[in-house]
mmCIF file of C-alpha atoms in Angstrom:
data_model
loop_
_atom_site.group_PDB
_atom_site.id
_atom_site.type_symbol
_atom_site.label_atom_id
_atom_site.label_comp_id
_atom_site.label_asym_id
_atom_site.label_seq_id
_atom_site.Cartn_x
_atom_site.Cartn_y
_atom_site.Cartn_z
ATOM 1 C CA LEU A 1 2.861 3.764 13.782
ATOM 2 C CA ASN A 2 4.910 5.574 16.541
ATOM 3 C CA GLU A 3 5.113 8.458 15.143
ATOM 4 C CA CYS A 4 1.588 8.748 14.047
ATOM 5 C CA PHE A 5 -0.266 7.736 17.133
ATOM 6 C CA SER A 6 2.115 9.608 19.690
ATOM 7 C CA GLY A 7 0.968 12.864 17.743
ATOM 8 C CA LYS A 8 -2.935 11.423 18.600
ATOM 9 C CA LYS A 9 -3.702 10.983 14.201
ATOM 10 C CA ALA A 10 -4.036 7.443 12.518
ATOM 11 C CA THR A 11 -5.032 6.964 8.889
ATOM 12 C CA PHE A 12 -8.321 4.511 7.862
ATOM 13 C CA MET A 13 -8.638 2.827 5.163
ATOM 14 C CA ILE A 14 -11.688 2.819 3.920
ATOM 15 C CA LEU A 15 -14.428 0.831 1.155
ATOM 16 C CA GLY A 16 -12.317 -2.582 1.660
ATOM 17 C CA ASN A 17 -8.921 -3.739 0.149
ATOM 18 C CA VAL A 18 -9.313 -4.232 -3.343
ATOM 19 C CA CYS A 19 -9.002 -1.506 -6.044
ATOM 20 C CA THR A 20 -11.127 -1.195 -9.017
ATOM 21 C CA ARG A 21 -7.733 -0.219 -10.641
ATOM 22 C CA ALA A 22 -4.361 -1.463 -11.401
ATOM 23 C CA CYS A 23 -2.031 1.951 -10.153
ATOM 24 C CA ALA A 24 1.106 0.705 -11.258
ATOM 25 C CA PHE A 25 2.163 1.758 -7.650
ATOM 26 C CA CYS A 26 0.122 0.472 -5.420
ATOM 27 C CA SER A 27 0.562 -2.593 -4.068
ATOM 28 C CA THR A 28 -2.989 -3.078 -2.587
ATOM 29 C CA GLY A 29 -5.002 -5.441 -4.396
ATOM 30 C CA LYS A 30 -6.950 -5.104 -7.986
ATOM 31 C CA GLY A 31 -10.079 -6.840 -9.523
ATOM 32 C CA ASP A 32 -13.908 -6.225 -9.969
ATOM 33 C CA GLU A 33 -14.692 -8.776 -7.280
ATOM 34 C CA VAL A 34 -15.476 -5.906 -4.354
ATOM 35 C CA ASN A 35 -17.863 -5.782 -1.575
ATOM 36 C CA PRO A 36 -20.766 -3.446 -1.124
ATOM 37 C CA PRO A 37 -19.616 -0.292 1.100
ATOM 38 C CA ASP A 38 -20.005 -1.833 4.574
ATOM 39 C CA THR A 39 -22.793 -0.069 6.495
ATOM 40 C CA GLY A 40 -20.951 -0.851 10.131
ATOM 41 C CA GLU A 41 -17.883 0.538 8.724
ATOM 42 C CA PRO A 42 -18.253 4.603 9.842
ATOM 43 C CA GLN A 43 -19.142 3.984 13.419
ATOM 44 C CA ARG A 44 -16.265 1.489 14.105
ATOM 45 C CA ILE A 45 -13.784 3.796 12.800
ATOM 46 C CA ALA A 46 -15.854 6.771 14.560
ATOM 47 C CA ASP A 47 -15.650 4.200 17.787
ATOM 48 C CA CYS A 48 -12.040 3.466 18.039
ATOM 49 C CA ALA A 49 -10.992 6.868 16.749
ATOM 50 C CA LYS A 50 -12.532 7.639 20.403
ATOM 51 C CA LEU A 51 -11.580 5.115 22.094
ATOM 52 C CA LEU A 52 -7.539 6.041 20.940
ATOM 53 C CA SER A 53 -8.331 9.710 21.288
ATOM 54 C CA LEU A 54 -7.162 11.033 18.103
ATOM 55 C CA ARG A 55 -7.135 14.267 17.521
ATOM 56 C CA TYR A 56 -6.331 14.005 13.310
ATOM 57 C CA VAL A 57 -7.996 10.995 11.552
ATOM 58 C CA ILE A 58 -7.747 10.272 8.518
ATOM 59 C CA ALA A 59 -9.921 8.836 5.565
ATOM 60 C CA THR A 60 -8.488 7.533 2.558
ATOM 61 C CA SER A 61 -9.323 4.328 0.164
ATOM 62 C CA VAL A 62 -9.577 2.463 -2.531
ATOM 63 C CA ALA A 63 -10.804 3.649 -5.887
ATOM 64 C CA ARG A 64 -14.687 1.774 -6.238
ATOM 65 C CA ASP A 65 -15.197 2.626 -9.932
ATOM 66 C CA ASP A 66 -18.406 0.482 -9.238
ATOM 67 C CA LEU A 67 -19.991 2.257 -7.460
ATOM 68 C CA ASP A 68 -21.956 5.241 -8.816
ATOM 69 C CA ASP A 69 -20.530 7.346 -6.263
ATOM 70 C CA GLY A 70 -17.322 6.705 -6.048
ATOM 71 C CA GLY A 71 -17.280 5.682 -2.550
ATOM 72 C CA ALA A 72 -18.289 9.904 -1.673
ATOM 73 C CA ARG A 73 -21.332 8.317 0.895
ATOM 74 C CA GLN A 74 -19.162 6.337 2.676
ATOM 75 C CA PHE A 75 -16.478 9.092 3.568
ATOM 76 C CA VAL A 76 -19.259 11.528 4.411
ATOM 77 C CA LYS A 77 -20.465 8.482 6.840
ATOM 78 C CA VAL A 78 -17.474 8.239 8.076
ATOM 79 C CA ALA A 79 -16.768 12.137 8.510
ATOM 80 C CA GLU A 80 -19.990 12.552 10.264
ATOM 81 C CA PHE A 81 -19.530 10.208 12.340
ATOM 82 C CA VAL A 82 -15.925 11.092 13.684
ATOM 83 C CA LYS A 83 -17.367 14.299 14.209
ATOM 84 C CA ARG A 84 -20.073 13.613 16.470
ATOM 85 C CA SER A 85 -17.904 11.188 18.440
ATOM 86 C CA LEU A 86 -14.890 13.517 18.475
ATOM 87 C CA PRO A 87 -15.723 17.599 17.472
ATOM 88 C CA ASP A 88 -12.993 18.473 18.102
ATOM 89 C CA ALA A 89 -10.594 16.050 16.144
ATOM 90 C CA VAL A 90 -9.736 17.659 12.776
ATOM 91 C CA ILE A 91 -10.700 15.198 9.640
ATOM 92 C CA GLU A 92 -8.640 15.157 6.726
ATOM 93 C CA LEU A 93 -10.515 13.676 3.686
ATOM 94 C CA LEU A 94 -7.563 11.649 0.760
ATOM 95 C CA ILE A 95 -9.730 10.953 -1.614
ATOM 96 C CA PRO A 96 -9.987 9.345 -5.150
ATOM 97 C CA ASP A 97 -11.132 10.906 -8.562
ATOM 98 C CA PHE A 98 -14.395 9.803 -8.003
ATOM 99 C CA ALA A 99 -14.278 9.394 -11.812
ATOM 100 C CA GLY A 100 -14.531 13.015 -11.578
ATOM 101 C CA ASN A 101 -18.518 12.941 -10.408
ATOM 102 C CA LYS A 102 -19.024 16.719 -9.216
ATOM 103 C CA ASP A 103 -21.715 15.541 -7.302
ATOM 104 C CA SER A 104 -19.370 12.725 -5.357
ATOM 105 C CA ILE A 105 -17.053 15.835 -4.858
ATOM 106 C CA ARG A 106 -19.468 18.325 -3.779
ATOM 107 C CA ALA A 107 -20.722 15.634 -1.176
ATOM 108 C CA VAL A 108 -17.690 15.111 0.678
ATOM 109 C CA THR A 109 -16.994 19.281 0.971
ATOM 110 C CA SER A 110 -20.415 19.281 2.691
ATOM 111 C CA CYS A 111 -19.633 16.946 5.109
ATOM 112 C CA GLY A 112 -17.296 18.798 8.352
ATOM 113 C CA ALA A 113 -14.165 18.262 7.207
ATOM 114 C CA ASP A 114 -11.572 20.477 7.487
ATOM 115 C CA ILE A 115 -9.185 19.037 5.075
ATOM 116 C CA ILE A 116 -9.882 17.255 1.523
ATOM 117 C CA GLY A 117 -6.584 15.305 -0.063
ATOM 118 C CA HIS A 118 -5.964 14.122 -3.216
ATOM 119 C CA ASN A 119 -3.086 13.171 -4.777
ATOM 120 C CA ILE A 120 -1.760 13.980 -8.026
ATOM 121 C CA GLU A 121 0.644 10.769 -7.820
ATOM 122 C CA THR A 122 2.958 11.533 -11.304
ATOM 123 C CA VAL A 123 3.474 13.780 -13.801
ATOM 124 C CA LYS A 124 1.093 13.760 -16.677
ATOM 125 C CA ARG A 125 3.735 12.572 -19.224
ATOM 126 C CA LEU A 126 3.277 9.083 -16.740
ATOM 127 C CA TYR A 127 -0.154 9.267 -15.871
ATOM 128 C CA PRO A 128 -0.977 6.510 -18.683
ATOM 129 C CA ILE A 129 1.509 4.168 -17.894
ATOM 130 C CA VAL A 130 1.505 4.737 -14.029
ATOM 131 C CA ARG A 131 -2.600 5.762 -13.100
ATOM 132 C CA SER A 132 -4.917 3.551 -14.925
ATOM 133 C CA ASN A 133 -8.552 5.281 -15.920
ATOM 134 C CA ALA A 134 -6.801 8.407 -14.342
ATOM 135 C CA ASP A 135 -6.456 11.136 -15.624
ATOM 136 C CA TYR A 136 -3.677 14.363 -14.552
ATOM 137 C CA LEU A 137 -6.018 17.776 -15.798
ATOM 138 C CA ARG A 138 -9.008 15.673 -14.454
ATOM 139 C CA SER A 139 -7.504 14.748 -10.762
ATOM 140 C CA LEU A 140 -5.841 19.031 -11.116
ATOM 141 C CA ASN A 141 -9.752 19.915 -11.367
ATOM 142 C CA ILE A 142 -10.834 18.489 -8.413
ATOM 143 C CA LEU A 143 -8.460 20.535 -7.031
ATOM 144 C CA LYS A 144 -9.456 23.747 -8.286
ATOM 145 C CA PHE A 145 -13.487 22.439 -7.677
ATOM 146 C CA ILE A 146 -13.306 22.012 -3.760
ATOM 147 C CA LYS A 147 -11.612 25.338 -3.826
ATOM 148 C CA GLU A 148 -14.174 26.816 -5.777
ATOM 149 C CA ILE A 149 -17.044 25.378 -4.150
ATOM 150 C CA ARG A 150 -15.797 25.735 -0.535
ATOM 151 C CA PRO A 151 -12.707 27.950 -0.455
ATOM 152 C CA GLU A 152 -12.610 27.759 3.173
ATOM 153 C CA ILE A 153 -11.357 23.945 2.867
ATOM 154 C CA LEU A 154 -8.262 22.879 3.313
ATOM 155 C CA THR A 155 -6.523 21.257 0.305
ATOM 156 C CA LYS A 156 -3.382 18.999 0.215
ATOM 157 C CA SER A 157 -2.013 16.596 -2.714
ATOM 158 C CA SER A 158 1.184 14.848 -3.433
ATOM 159 C CA ILE A 159 3.858 13.236 -5.938
ATOM 160 C CA ILE A 160 5.995 10.253 -5.753
ATOM 161 C CA ALA A 161 9.318 11.236 -7.018
ATOM 162 C CA GLY A 162 11.721 9.104 -9.006
ATOM 163 C CA LEU A 163 8.655 7.524 -10.924
ATOM 164 C CA GLY A 164 10.445 8.394 -14.297
ATOM 165 C CA GLU A 165 10.174 12.026 -14.460
ATOM 166 C CA THR A 166 12.867 13.939 -15.422
ATOM 167 C CA GLU A 167 14.448 17.457 -13.782
#
């Protein structure tokens, strides 16, 4: 916290605290009993970011397979609200795979975000064990699709070391 806040950076988790998937590496609550997206959330995040004079705002979320767009509209609203409140802030969206929905991916690439990340998390061999309802190639193709439709947007990903992979 000290490192992030002293650098005027913060990460916001949107769309609640219950994930509709059961990835083995994550400690987020899991289940099917989820609330609809909170319509006031984008404004509250923008207000908080402005109050803290943030220069770098990251929005991430739980997976929301219950939503037709996987939560993309909420990502878009958060980015738009923060950009209006802090026009010079860098906005990063760390998105789920939206079940591969290209319309959802198009939406988040068109909202003014500076960086879009989607974490691969692990090696292909471990995907069925570690990332339920996810697909390794789908995740790679999401990153590829973002660059195809918006090459100027920075993309990033990460992988968790130590989940059973070999050299």
